[in-house]
């Protein structure tokens, strides 16, 4: 993550990532007090070539006591990933937030 929106009044956020695809959900570790976290988070998502045209949703949250705050989200198109075979250090601008980007790599 990079330049994530500040959701705390005092201090920095404690961000983590949720990656969702169909009925599967994967959660990263939380990085404490950081607006530019490095998760080194890896998931293996099974997709079917020539059949799958879904989207992978990446959501970032600030871990809090009680309800965690959304810090933005982004989508990856499965067809694009299958077409490119391998993507290294690509950046996505987060949506539904004031600022923030997420870096990702993918391979098929």
Tab-separated table of C-alpha atoms in Angstrom:
chain	number	residue	atom	x	y	z
A	1	UNK	CA	0.000	0.000	0.000
A	2	UNK	CA	1.048	3.547	-0.628
A	3	UNK	CA	-0.228	6.902	0.589
A	4	UNK	CA	-3.278	5.336	2.253
A	5	UNK	CA	-6.014	7.618	3.513
A	6	UNK	CA	-5.633	8.519	7.185
A	7	UNK	CA	-8.678	7.226	9.057
A	8	UNK	CA	-7.471	7.873	12.616
A	9	UNK	CA	-7.940	11.191	14.401
A	10	UNK	CA	-4.780	10.603	16.437
A	11	UNK	CA	-1.970	8.378	15.210
A	12	UNK	CA	-1.670	6.251	12.086
A	13	UNK	CA	-3.822	3.487	10.683
A	14	UNK	CA	-3.373	-0.262	11.171
A	15	UNK	CA	-4.150	-1.495	7.630
A	16	UNK	CA	-4.807	-4.988	6.337
A	17	UNK	CA	-6.013	-6.364	2.990
A	18	UNK	CA	-8.946	-8.591	2.116
A	19	UNK	CA	-8.821	-10.296	-1.294
A	20	UNK	CA	-12.157	-11.703	-2.469
A	21	UNK	CA	-12.939	-13.854	-5.472
A	22	UNK	CA	-16.345	-15.479	-5.827
A	23	UNK	CA	-17.016	-17.220	-2.489
A	24	UNK	CA	-13.363	-17.190	-1.361
A	25	UNK	CA	-11.898	-14.585	0.980
A	26	UNK	CA	-8.260	-14.137	2.042
A	27	UNK	CA	-7.009	-11.783	4.775
A	28	UNK	CA	-3.471	-10.412	5.194
A	29	UNK	CA	-1.703	-9.650	8.429
A	30	UNK	CA	-2.240	-6.184	9.924
A	31	UNK	CA	0.609	-3.684	9.645
A	32	UNK	CA	0.539	-1.422	12.710
A	33	UNK	CA	0.848	2.391	12.520
A	34	UNK	CA	1.586	2.691	8.813
A	35	UNK	CA	0.117	4.625	5.859
A	36	UNK	CA	2.562	2.892	3.445
A	37	UNK	CA	2.365	-0.761	4.512
A	38	UNK	CA	4.183	-3.677	2.897
A	39	UNK	CA	2.144	-6.838	3.403
A	40	UNK	CA	4.090	-9.351	1.256
A	41	UNK	CA	0.740	-11.131	1.090
A	42	UNK	CA	0.375	-14.004	-1.364
A	43	UNK	CA	-2.769	-15.922	-2.302
A	44	UNK	CA	-3.371	-18.679	-4.846
A	45	UNK	CA	-6.737	-18.237	-6.520
A	46	UNK	CA	-7.975	-21.008	-8.829
A	47	UNK	CA	-9.443	-19.636	-12.078
A	48	UNK	CA	-10.626	-21.412	-15.208
A	49	UNK	CA	-9.096	-20.210	-18.460
A	50	UNK	CA	-11.619	-19.302	-21.215
A	51	UNK	CA	-14.446	-19.648	-18.698
A	52	UNK	CA	-13.660	-17.073	-16.066
A	53	UNK	CA	-14.442	-13.408	-16.605
A	54	UNK	CA	-14.966	-12.382	-13.002
A	55	UNK	CA	-13.261	-9.774	-10.883
A	56	UNK	CA	-10.963	-10.053	-7.895
A	57	UNK	CA	-11.865	-7.450	-5.274
A	58	UNK	CA	-9.068	-6.010	-3.128
A	59	UNK	CA	-10.248	-4.091	-0.063
A	60	UNK	CA	-8.131	-2.312	2.525
A	61	UNK	CA	-9.314	-1.790	6.091
A	62	UNK	CA	-7.999	-0.063	9.199
A	63	UNK	CA	-8.110	-2.464	12.134
A	64	UNK	CA	-9.893	-0.868	15.085
A	65	UNK	CA	-11.532	-1.956	18.290
A	66	UNK	CA	-15.127	-2.588	17.239
A	67	UNK	CA	-15.805	-1.898	13.556
A	68	UNK	CA	-12.861	-1.717	11.126
A	69	UNK	CA	-12.865	1.319	8.802
A	70	UNK	CA	-12.683	0.941	5.012
A	71	UNK	CA	-9.617	2.601	3.482
A	72	UNK	CA	-10.550	1.946	-0.163
A	73	UNK	CA	-10.765	-0.846	-2.699
A	74	UNK	CA	-9.732	-1.873	-6.204
A	75	UNK	CA	-10.677	-4.564	-8.723
A	76	UNK	CA	-8.602	-6.859	-10.913
A	77	UNK	CA	-10.207	-8.276	-14.043
A	78	UNK	CA	-9.492	-12.019	-14.264
A	79	UNK	CA	-9.475	-11.917	-18.101
A	80	UNK	CA	-6.692	-9.300	-18.009
A	81	UNK	CA	-4.638	-11.473	-15.669
A	82	UNK	CA	-5.083	-14.534	-17.895
A	83	UNK	CA	-4.119	-12.545	-21.014
A	84	UNK	CA	-0.915	-11.166	-19.482
A	85	UNK	CA	0.251	-14.407	-17.777
A	86	UNK	CA	2.559	-12.428	-15.483
A	87	UNK	CA	2.324	-8.934	-14.005
A	88	UNK	CA	5.141	-7.535	-11.859
A	89	UNK	CA	4.849	-4.541	-9.499
A	90	UNK	CA	1.750	-3.007	-11.042
A	91	UNK	CA	-0.063	-0.169	-9.284
A	92	UNK	CA	-3.802	0.323	-8.831
A	93	UNK	CA	-5.388	3.533	-7.592
A	94	UNK	CA	-7.804	2.816	-4.760
A	95	UNK	CA	-11.468	3.778	-5.170
A	96	UNK	CA	-13.965	4.999	-2.579
A	97	UNK	CA	-11.314	6.911	-0.622
A	98	UNK	CA	-9.439	10.218	-0.714
A	99	UNK	CA	-6.007	8.767	-1.477
A	100	UNK	CA	-4.038	5.573	-1.820
A	101	UNK	CA	-2.571	3.032	-4.184
A	102	UNK	CA	-1.886	-0.648	-3.963
A	103	UNK	CA	0.993	-2.484	-5.620
A	104	UNK	CA	0.497	-6.050	-6.802
A	105	UNK	CA	2.068	-8.809	-8.847
A	106	UNK	CA	0.261	-11.764	-10.424
A	107	UNK	CA	1.110	-14.836	-12.426
A	108	UNK	CA	-0.939	-17.557	-14.080
